[in-house]
Coordinates of N, CA and C in Angstrom, one line a residue:
X1 N 0.8 -1.2 0.0 CA 0.0 0.0 0.0 C 0.9 1.2 0.0
X2 N 0.5 2.3 -0.7 CA 1.3 3.5 -0.9 C 1.3 4.2 0.5
X3 N 2.4 5.0 0.6 CA 2.5 5.8 1.8 C 1.3 6.7 2.0
X4 N 0.8 6.8 3.2 CA -0.3 7.7 3.5 C -1.6 7.2 3.0
X5 N -1.7 6.0 2.5 CA -2.9 5.4 2.0 C -3.6 4.4 2.9
X6 N -3.5 4.6 4.2 CA -4.2 3.7 5.1 C -5.7 3.7 4.8
X7 N -6.3 2.5 4.9 CA -7.7 2.4 4.5 C -8.6 3.1 5.5
X8 N -9.5 3.9 5.0 CA -10.4 4.6 5.9 C -11.3 3.5 6.5
X9 N -11.9 3.8 7.7 CA -12.7 2.8 8.4 C -13.8 2.2 7.5
X10 N -14.4 2.9 6.7 CA -15.5 2.4 5.9 C -15.3 2.3 4.4
X11 N -14.0 2.6 4.0 CA -13.8 2.6 2.5 C -13.9 1.2 1.9
X12 N -13.4 0.2 2.7 CA -13.4 -1.2 2.2 C -14.9 -1.6 2.0
X13 N -15.8 -1.3 2.9 CA -17.2 -1.6 2.7 C -17.8 -0.9 1.5
X14 N -17.4 0.4 1.4 CA -17.9 1.2 0.3 C -17.4 0.6 -1.1
X15 N -16.2 0.2 -1.1 CA -15.6 -0.4 -2.3 C -16.4 -1.6 -2.7
X16 N -16.6 -2.4 -1.6 CA -17.4 -3.7 -1.9 C -18.8 -3.5 -2.4
X17 N -19.4 -2.4 -1.9 CA -20.8 -2.1 -2.4 C -20.8 -1.7 -3.8
X18 N -19.8 -0.8 -4.2 CA -19.7 -0.4 -5.5 C -19.5 -1.5 -6.5
X19 N -18.6 -2.4 -6.1 CA -18.3 -3.6 -6.9 C -19.5 -4.5 -7.1
X20 N -20.2 -4.8 -5.9 CA -21.4 -5.6 -6.0 C -22.5 -5.0 -6.8
X21 N -22.7 -3.7 -6.7 CA -23.7 -3.0 -7.4 C -23.4 -3.1 -8.9
X22 N -22.2 -2.8 -9.3 CA -21.8 -2.8 -10.7 C -22.0 -4.2 -11.4
X23 N -21.7 -5.2 -10.6 CA -21.8 -6.6 -11.1 C -23.2 -7.2 -11.0
X24 N -24.1 -6.5 -10.3 CA -25.4 -7.1 -10.0 C -26.3 -7.1 -11.3
X25 N -27.3 -7.9 -11.3 CA -28.3 -7.9 -12.4 C -29.2 -6.7 -12.1
X26 N -30.1 -6.5 -13.1 CA -31.1 -5.4 -12.9 C -31.9 -5.6 -11.6
X27 N -32.3 -6.8 -11.3 CA -33.1 -7.1 -10.1 C -32.2 -6.9 -8.9
X28 N -31.0 -7.3 -9.0 CA -30.0 -7.1 -7.8 C -29.8 -5.6 -7.6
X29 N -29.7 -4.8 -8.6 CA -29.5 -3.4 -8.5 C -30.7 -2.8 -7.8
X30 N -31.9 -3.2 -8.2 CA -33.1 -2.6 -7.7 C -33.2 -3.0 -6.2
X31 N -32.8 -4.2 -5.9 CA -32.9 -4.7 -4.5 C -31.9 -3.8 -3.6
X32 N -30.7 -3.6 -4.1 CA -29.8 -2.8 -3.3 C -30.3 -1.3 -3.2
X33 N -31.0 -0.8 -4.2 CA -31.5 0.6 -4.1 C -32.6 0.6 -3.0
X34 N -33.5 -0.4 -3.0 CA -34.6 -0.4 -2.0 C -34.0 -0.5 -0.6
X35 N -32.9 -1.2 -0.5 CA -32.3 -1.4 0.8 C -31.3 -0.3 1.2
X36 N -31.3 0.7 0.4 CA -30.4 1.8 0.6 C -28.9 1.4 0.7
X37 N -28.6 0.4 -0.1 CA -27.2 -0.2 -0.2 C -26.5 0.2 -1.5
X38 N -27.2 0.9 -2.4 CA -26.6 1.3 -3.6 C -25.7 2.5 -3.4
X39 N -24.5 2.5 -3.9 CA -23.6 3.6 -3.7 C -24.1 4.9 -4.4
X40 N -24.0 6.0 -3.8 CA -24.4 7.3 -4.4 C -23.2 7.9 -5.1
X41 N -23.4 9.1 -5.7 CA -22.3 9.7 -6.5 C -21.2 10.1 -5.6
X42 N -21.5 10.6 -4.3 CA -20.4 10.9 -3.4 C -19.6 9.7 -3.0
X43 N -20.3 8.6 -2.8 CA -19.6 7.4 -2.4 C -18.7 6.9 -3.5
X44 N -19.2 6.9 -4.7 CA -18.3 6.5 -5.9 C -17.1 7.4 -6.0
X45 N -17.3 8.7 -5.8 CA -16.2 9.6 -5.9 C -15.1 9.3 -4.8
X46 N -15.6 9.0 -3.6 CA -14.6 8.6 -2.6 C -13.8 7.3 -3.0
X47 N -14.5 6.4 -3.6 CA -13.8 5.2 -4.0 C -12.8 5.5 -5.1
X48 N -13.2 6.3 -6.1 CA -12.4 6.7 -7.2 C -11.1 7.4 -6.7
X49 N -11.3 8.4 -5.7 CA -10.2 9.1 -5.2 C -9.2 8.2 -4.4
X50 N -9.8 7.3 -3.7 CA -9.0 6.4 -2.9 C -8.1 5.5 -3.9
X51 N -8.7 5.1 -5.0 CA -8.0 4.3 -6.0 C -6.8 5.0 -6.6
X52 N -6.8 6.4 -6.6 CA -5.7 7.1 -7.2 C -4.5 7.0 -6.4
X53 N -4.6 6.7 -5.1 CA -3.5 6.7 -4.1 C -3.1 8.2 -3.8
X54 N -2.4 8.4 -2.8 CA -2.1 9.7 -2.3 C -1.4 10.6 -3.4
X55 N -0.4 10.0 -4.2 CA 0.3 10.7 -5.1 C -0.6 11.1 -6.3
X56 N -1.6 10.3 -6.7 CA -2.5 10.6 -7.7 C -3.4 11.7 -7.3
X57 N -3.8 11.7 -6.0 CA -4.7 12.8 -5.5 C -4.0 14.1 -5.5
X58 N -2.7 14.1 -5.1 CA -1.9 15.3 -5.1 C -1.9 15.9 -6.6
X59 N -1.6 15.1 -7.5 CA -1.5 15.6 -8.9 C -2.8 16.1 -9.4
X60 N -3.9 15.4 -9.1 CA -5.2 15.8 -9.5 C -5.6 17.1 -8.9
X61 N -5.4 17.3 -7.6 CA -5.8 18.5 -6.9 C -4.9 19.7 -7.4
X62 N -3.6 19.5 -7.7 CA -2.8 20.6 -8.2 C -3.4 21.1 -9.6
X63 N -3.7 20.1 -10.5 CA -4.3 20.5 -11.8 C -5.6 21.2 -11.6
X64 N -6.4 20.7 -10.7 CA -7.8 21.3 -10.5 C -7.6 22.7 -9.9
X65 N -6.7 22.9 -9.0 CA -6.5 24.3 -8.5 C -6.1 25.3 -9.6
X66 N -5.2 24.8 -10.5 CA -4.9 25.7 -11.6 C -6.1 26.0 -12.5
X67 N -6.9 25.0 -12.8 CA -8.1 25.2 -13.6 C -9.0 26.1 -12.9
X68 N -9.2 25.9 -11.6 CA -10.2 26.8 -10.9 C -9.7 28.2 -10.7
X69 N -8.4 28.4 -10.9 CA -7.9 29.8 -10.8 C -8.2 30.6 -12.0
X70 N -8.4 30.0 -13.2 CA -8.6 30.7 -14.4 C -9.8 31.7 -14.4
X71 N -11.0 31.3 -13.9 CA -12.1 32.3 -13.8 C -11.8 33.4 -12.8
X72 N -10.9 33.2 -11.8 CA -10.5 34.2 -10.9 C -9.8 35.4 -11.6
X73 N -8.9 35.0 -12.5 CA -8.2 36.1 -13.3 C -9.2 36.9 -14.1
X74 N -10.2 36.3 -14.7 CA -11.2 37.0 -15.5 C -12.0 37.9 -14.6
X75 N -12.4 37.5 -13.4 CA -13.2 38.3 -12.5 C -12.4 39.5 -12.0
X76 N -11.1 39.3 -11.7 CA -10.3 40.4 -11.3 C -10.2 41.5 -12.3
X77 N -10.1 41.1 -13.6 CA -10.1 42.1 -14.6 C -11.4 42.8 -14.8
X78 N -12.5 42.0 -14.7 CA -13.9 42.6 -14.8 C -14.2 43.6 -13.7
X79 N -13.7 43.3 -12.5 CA -14.0 44.1 -11.4 C -12.9 45.2 -11.1
X80 N -11.9 45.3 -12.0 CA -10.9 46.3 -11.8 C -10.0 46.1 -10.6
X81 N -9.9 44.8 -10.1 CA -9.1 44.5 -9.0 C -7.6 44.2 -9.4
X82 N -6.7 44.4 -8.5 CA -5.3 44.1 -8.9 C -5.0 42.6 -9.0
X83 N -4.3 42.2 -10.0 CA -4.0 40.8 -10.2 C -2.7 40.5 -9.4
X84 N -2.5 39.2 -9.1 CA -1.3 38.9 -8.3 C -0.3 38.1 -9.2
X85 N -0.5 38.3 -10.5 CA 0.5 37.7 -11.4 C 0.8 38.6 -12.6
X86 N 2.1 38.9 -12.7 CA 2.5 39.8 -13.8 C 2.9 39.0 -15.0
X87 N 3.0 39.6 -16.2 CA 3.4 39.0 -17.4 C 4.9 38.5 -17.2
X88 N 5.7 39.3 -16.5 CA 7.1 39.0 -16.3 C 7.2 37.7 -15.5
X89 N 6.4 37.6 -14.4 CA 6.5 36.4 -13.5 C 6.0 35.2 -14.3
X90 N 4.9 35.4 -15.1 CA 4.4 34.2 -15.9 C 5.5 33.7 -16.8
X91 N 6.2 34.7 -17.5 CA 7.2 34.3 -18.4 C 8.4 33.6 -17.7
X92 N 8.7 34.1 -16.5 CA 9.8 33.4 -15.7 C 9.4 32.0 -15.4
X93 N 8.1 31.8 -15.0 CA 7.7 30.4 -14.6 C 7.7 29.6 -15.9
X94 N 7.3 30.1 -17.0 CA 7.3 29.3 -18.3 C 8.7 28.9 -18.6
X95 N 9.7 29.8 -18.4 CA 11.1 29.5 -18.7 C 11.6 28.4 -17.8
X96 N 11.2 28.4 -16.5 CA 11.7 27.4 -15.6 C 11.1 26.0 -16.0
X97 N 9.8 26.0 -16.3 CA 9.1 24.8 -16.6 C 9.4 24.2 -18.0
X98 N 9.6 25.1 -19.0 CA 9.8 24.6 -20.3 C 11.2 24.5 -20.7
X99 N 12.1 25.3 -20.0 CA 13.5 25.4 -20.5 C 13.6 26.6 -21.4
X100 N 14.7 27.3 -21.3 CA 14.8 28.5 -22.1 C 15.0 28.3 -23.6
X101 N 15.2 27.1 -24.0 CA 15.4 26.9 -25.4 C 14.3 26.1 -26.1
X102 N 13.2 26.0 -25.3 CA 12.0 25.3 -25.8 C 11.0 26.3 -26.2
X103 N 10.5 26.3 -27.5 CA 9.5 27.3 -27.9 C 8.2 27.2 -27.0
X104 N 7.8 28.4 -26.5 CA 6.7 28.4 -25.6 C 5.4 27.9 -26.4
X105 N 5.4 28.1 -27.7 CA 4.2 27.7 -28.4 C 4.0 26.2 -28.4
X106 N 5.0 25.4 -28.0 CA 4.9 24.0 -28.1 C 4.1 23.4 -26.9
X107 N 3.9 24.3 -25.9 CA 3.1 23.8 -24.7 C 2.5 25.0 -24.0
X108 N 1.3 24.8 -23.4 CA 0.6 25.8 -22.7 C 0.9 25.7 -21.2
X109 N 1.3 26.9 -20.7 CA 1.6 26.9 -19.2 C 0.5 27.7 -18.5
X110 N -0.1 27.1 -17.5 CA -1.2 27.8 -16.8 C -0.8 27.8 -15.3
X111 N -1.1 28.8 -14.6 CA -0.7 28.9 -13.2 C -1.9 29.3 -12.3
X112 N -1.8 29.0 -11.0 CA -2.8 29.3 -10.0 C -2.6 30.7 -9.4
X113 N -3.5 31.1 -8.6 CA -3.2 32.3 -7.8 C -2.1 32.0 -6.8
X114 N -1.5 33.0 -6.2 CA -0.4 32.9 -5.3 C -0.9 32.6 -3.9
X115 N -0.1 31.7 -3.2 CA -0.5 31.3 -1.9 C 0.6 31.8 -1.0
X116 N 0.3 32.7 0.0 CA 1.3 33.2 0.9 C 0.8 33.6 2.3
X117 N -0.5 33.4 2.5 CA -1.1 33.9 3.7 C -0.9 33.0 4.9
X118 N -0.5 31.7 4.7 CA -0.3 30.8 5.7 C 1.1 30.5 5.9
X119 N 1.9 31.2 6.7 CA 3.3 31.1 6.8 C 3.7 29.6 7.2
X120 N 3.0 29.0 8.0 CA 3.3 27.6 8.4 C 3.3 26.7 7.2
X121 N 2.3 26.8 6.3 CA 2.1 26.0 5.2 C 3.2 26.3 4.1
X122 N 3.5 27.6 4.0 CA 4.6 28.0 3.1 C 5.9 27.3 3.5
X123 N 6.2 27.4 4.8 CA 7.4 26.8 5.4 C 7.5 25.3 5.2
X124 N 6.3 24.7 5.4 CA 6.3 23.2 5.2 C 6.5 22.8 3.8
X125 N 5.9 23.5 2.8 CA 6.2 23.2 1.4 C 7.6 23.5 1.0
X126 N 8.1 24.6 1.6 CA 9.5 25.0 1.2 C 10.5 24.0 1.5
X127 N 10.2 23.2 2.6 CA 11.2 22.2 3.0 C 11.2 21.0 2.1
X128 N 10.1 20.9 1.3 CA 10.0 19.8 0.4 C 10.7 20.0 -0.9
X129 N 10.9 21.2 -1.3 CA 11.5 21.5 -2.6 C 13.0 21.2 -2.7
X130 N 13.4 20.6 -3.9 CA 14.8 20.4 -4.1 C 15.4 21.8 -4.5
X131 N 16.7 21.9 -4.2 CA 17.3 23.2 -4.6 C 18.3 23.7 -3.5
X132 N 19.2 24.5 -3.9 CA 20.3 25.0 -3.0 C 19.8 26.4 -2.4
X133 N 18.8 26.4 -1.5 CA 18.4 27.6 -0.9 C 17.7 27.2 0.4
X134 N 17.7 28.2 1.3 CA 17.1 28.0 2.6 C 15.5 28.0 2.5
X135 N 14.9 27.2 3.3 CA 13.4 27.2 3.3 C 12.9 28.6 3.6
X136 N 13.6 29.4 4.4 CA 13.1 30.7 4.8 C 13.1 31.7 3.7
X137 N 13.8 31.3 2.6 CA 13.8 32.2 1.4 C 12.5 32.2 0.6
X138 N 11.7 31.1 0.8 CA 10.5 30.9 0.1 C 9.4 31.7 0.8
X139 N 8.8 32.7 0.2 CA 7.8 33.5 0.8 C 6.4 33.2 0.2
X140 N 6.3 32.5 -0.9 CA 5.0 32.1 -1.5 C 5.2 31.0 -2.5
X141 N 4.1 30.5 -3.0 CA 4.2 29.5 -4.0 C 2.9 29.5 -4.9
X142 N 3.0 28.9 -6.0 CA 1.9 28.8 -6.9 C 1.9 27.3 -7.4
X143 N 0.8 26.9 -8.0 CA 0.7 25.7 -8.7 C 0.7 26.0 -10.2
X144 N 1.2 25.1 -11.0 CA 1.2 25.3 -12.4 C 1.0 24.0 -13.2
X145 N 0.6 24.1 -14.4 CA 0.5 22.9 -15.3 C 1.1 23.3 -16.6
X146 N 1.7 22.3 -17.2 CA 2.2 22.4 -18.6 C 1.5 21.4 -19.4
X147 N 0.8 21.8 -20.4 CA 0.1 20.9 -21.3 C 0.6 20.9 -22.7
X148 N 1.1 19.8 -23.2 CA 1.7 19.7 -24.5 C 0.6 19.8 -25.5
X149 N 0.8 20.7 -26.5 CA -0.2 20.9 -27.6 C -0.1 19.7 -28.6
X150 N 1.0 18.9 -28.5 CA 1.1 17.8 -29.4 C 0.2 16.6 -29.0
X151 N 0.3 16.3 -27.7 CA -0.5 15.1 -27.3 C -1.5 15.4 -26.2
X152 N -1.5 16.7 -25.7 CA -2.5 17.0 -24.7 C -2.1 16.5 -23.3
X153 N -0.9 16.0 -23.1 CA -0.5 15.5 -21.8 C -0.3 16.7 -20.8
X154 N -0.9 16.6 -19.6 CA -0.8 17.7 -18.7 C 0.1 17.3 -17.5
X155 N 1.1 18.1 -17.2 CA 2.0 17.8 -16.1 C 1.8 18.9 -15.0
X156 N 1.6 18.5 -13.8 CA 1.4 19.4 -12.7 C 2.7 19.7 -11.9
X157 N 2.8 21.0 -11.5 CA 4.0 21.5 -10.8 C 3.7 22.3 -9.6
X158 N 4.6 22.5 -8.6 CA 4.5 23.5 -7.6 C 5.7 24.4 -7.8
X159 N 5.5 25.7 -7.7 CA 6.5 26.7 -8.0 C 6.8 27.5 -6.7
X160 N 8.0 27.4 -6.2 CA 8.5 28.2 -5.1 C 8.9 29.6 -5.5
X161 N 8.4 30.6 -4.7 CA 8.7 32.0 -5.0 C 9.3 32.7 -3.9
X162 N 10.1 33.7 -4.2 CA 10.7 34.6 -3.2 C 10.3 36.1 -3.6
X163 N 9.7 36.8 -2.6 CA 9.4 38.2 -2.9 C 10.6 39.1 -2.9
X164 N 10.8 39.9 -3.9 CA 12.0 40.8 -4.0 C 11.6 42.1 -3.3
X165 N 12.6 42.9 -3.0 CA 12.4 44.2 -2.4 C 11.4 45.1 -3.2
X166 N 11.4 45.0 -4.5 CA 10.6 45.8 -5.3 C 9.2 45.3 -5.5
X167 N 8.9 44.2 -4.8 CA 7.5 43.6 -4.8 C 7.4 42.5 -5.9
X168 N 8.3 42.3 -6.8 CA 8.2 41.3 -7.7 C 8.5 39.9 -7.1
X169 N 8.1 38.8 -7.7 CA 8.4 37.5 -7.2 C 9.4 36.8 -8.1
X170 N 10.4 36.2 -7.5 CA 11.4 35.5 -8.3 C 11.2 34.0 -8.1
X171 N 11.3 33.2 -9.1 CA 11.2 31.8 -9.0 C 12.5 31.2 -8.4
X172 N 12.3 30.4 -7.3 CA 13.4 29.8 -6.7 C 13.6 28.3 -7.1
X173 N 12.5 27.6 -7.3 CA 12.5 26.2 -7.7 C 11.2 25.8 -8.2
X174 N 11.1 24.7 -8.9 CA 9.9 24.1 -9.3 C 10.0 22.6 -9.0
X175 N 8.8 22.0 -8.8 CA 8.8 20.6 -8.4 C 7.7 19.9 -9.2
X176 N 8.0 18.9 -9.9 CA 7.0 18.1 -10.7 C 6.3 17.2 -9.6
X177 N 5.0 17.2 -9.7 CA 4.2 16.4 -8.8 C 3.2 15.5 -9.5
X178 N 3.6 15.0 -10.7 CA 2.8 14.0 -11.4 C 2.8 12.7 -10.6
X179 N 1.7 12.0 -10.7 CA 1.6 10.8 -9.8 C 2.7 9.8 -10.0
X180 N 3.0 9.5 -11.3 CA 4.0 8.5 -11.6 C 5.4 9.0 -11.0
X181 N 5.7 10.3 -11.2 CA 6.9 10.8 -10.7 C 7.0 10.7 -9.1
X182 N 6.0 11.1 -8.4 CA 6.0 11.0 -7.0 C 6.1 9.5 -6.5
X183 N 5.5 8.6 -7.3 CA 5.6 7.2 -6.9 C 7.0 6.7 -7.1
X184 N 7.7 7.1 -8.1 CA 9.1 6.8 -8.3 C 9.9 7.3 -7.2
X185 N 9.7 8.6 -6.8 CA 10.4 9.2 -5.7 C 10.3 8.4 -4.4
X186 N 9.1 7.9 -4.2 CA 8.9 7.1 -3.0 C 9.7 5.8 -3.1
X187 N 9.7 5.2 -4.2 CA 10.4 3.9 -4.4 C 11.9 4.1 -4.2
X188 N 12.4 5.3 -4.6 CA 13.8 5.6 -4.5 C 14.2 6.1 -3.1
X189 N 13.2 6.4 -2.3 CA 13.5 6.8 -1.0 C 13.6 8.4 -0.9
X190 N 13.3 9.1 -1.9 CA 13.5 10.5 -1.9 C 12.3 11.2 -1.2
X191 N 11.2 10.6 -1.2 CA 10.0 11.1 -0.5 C 9.5 10.1 0.5
X192 N 9.0 10.6 1.7 CA 8.5 9.6 2.6 C 7.0 10.0 2.9
X193 N 6.4 9.3 3.8 CA 5.0 9.5 4.2 C 4.7 10.8 4.7
X194 N 5.6 11.4 5.5 CA 5.4 12.7 6.1 C 5.3 13.8 5.0
X195 N 6.3 13.7 4.0 CA 6.3 14.7 2.9 C 5.1 14.6 2.1
X196 N 4.7 13.4 1.7 CA 3.5 13.2 0.9 C 2.2 13.7 1.6
X197 N 2.2 13.4 2.9 CA 1.0 13.9 3.7 C 1.0 15.4 3.7
X198 N 2.1 16.1 3.9 CA 2.2 17.5 3.8 C 1.7 18.1 2.5
X199 N 2.2 17.5 1.4 CA 1.8 17.9 0.1 C 0.3 17.7 -0.1
X200 N -0.2 16.6 0.3 CA -1.7 16.3 0.1 C -2.6 17.2 0.8
X201 N -2.2 17.5 2.1 CA -3.1 18.4 2.9 C -3.0 19.8 2.4
X202 N -1.8 20.2 2.0 CA -1.7 21.6 1.5 C -2.4 21.8 0.2
X203 N -2.3 20.9 -0.7 CA -3.0 21.1 -2.0 C -4.5 21.0 -1.8
X204 N -4.9 20.1 -1.0 CA -6.4 20.0 -0.8 C -7.0 21.2 -0.2
X205 N -6.2 21.8 0.8 CA -6.7 23.0 1.4 C -6.7 24.2 0.4
X206 N -5.6 24.3 -0.4 CA -5.5 25.4 -1.4 C -6.6 25.3 -2.4
X207 N -7.0 24.0 -2.8 CA -8.1 23.8 -3.7 C -9.3 24.4 -3.2
X208 N -9.6 24.1 -1.9 CA -10.8 24.6 -1.3 C -10.7 26.2 -1.2
X209 N -9.5 26.7 -0.8 CA -9.4 28.1 -0.7 C -9.6 28.8 -2.1
X210 N -9.2 28.2 -3.1 CA -9.4 28.8 -4.5 C -10.9 28.8 -4.8
X211 N -11.6 27.8 -4.4 CA -13.1 27.8 -4.7 C -13.8 28.9 -3.8
X212 N -13.3 29.1 -2.6 CA -13.9 30.1 -1.7 C -13.6 31.5 -2.3
X213 N -12.4 31.7 -2.8 CA -12.0 33.0 -3.4 C -12.9 33.3 -4.6
X214 N -13.1 32.3 -5.4 CA -14.0 32.5 -6.6 C -15.4 32.9 -6.2
X215 N -15.9 32.2 -5.2 CA -17.3 32.5 -4.7 C -17.3 34.0 -4.1
X216 N -16.3 34.3 -3.4 CA -16.2 35.7 -2.8 C -16.2 36.8 -3.9
X217 N -15.5 36.5 -5.0 CA -15.4 37.5 -6.1 C -16.7 37.5 -6.8
X218 N -17.4 36.4 -7.0 CA -18.7 36.4 -7.6 C -19.7 37.3 -6.8
X219 N -19.6 37.2 -5.5 CA -20.5 37.9 -4.6 C -20.1 39.4 -4.4
X220 N -18.9 39.8 -4.8 CA -18.4 41.1 -4.5 C -19.1 42.1 -5.3

């Protein structure tokens, strides 16, 4: 079993019910529904997420946070509010993720809003990043995805940032958090259960925070 993937108390029962329902005849399905044993959409989603393992959930939540940030940019422009991403910073992030010699047109880089309000979480994530810098240098982070226009493959990343005296943000490091990559890092001993748990909790919380920001802007 993957690190951080201890079975929830009722997930085994829920998995069993999903399997029995899917394999049942029409009469069997009707019987399970009448007995309130048929899995609902929320239950199926729990089973699906559990099946991704912790590294898959991290990758999925990073990508979703980036996607959910896109309408926030549009609302900020519509309402005349300041954006927290400059063209210069976006180009810097693209250069780090794509390489300075790779044509930007060959892949689409999308980024999330900036996360900096929770110093404890910033510090926890900073300690996870590879790179020759002190964790205290990281003052914020973003999530990003790179999607190849050739095959549509989407790769999720976390981007560590340092705020400069003039208010700009410099990219300190990036970290690929694709599920397969994180799994390999576990197998090689580069990531342990504590690190994966930190990543999973942070990304899940930031995904919720992004949704709350979107709702607040809609109501503003």
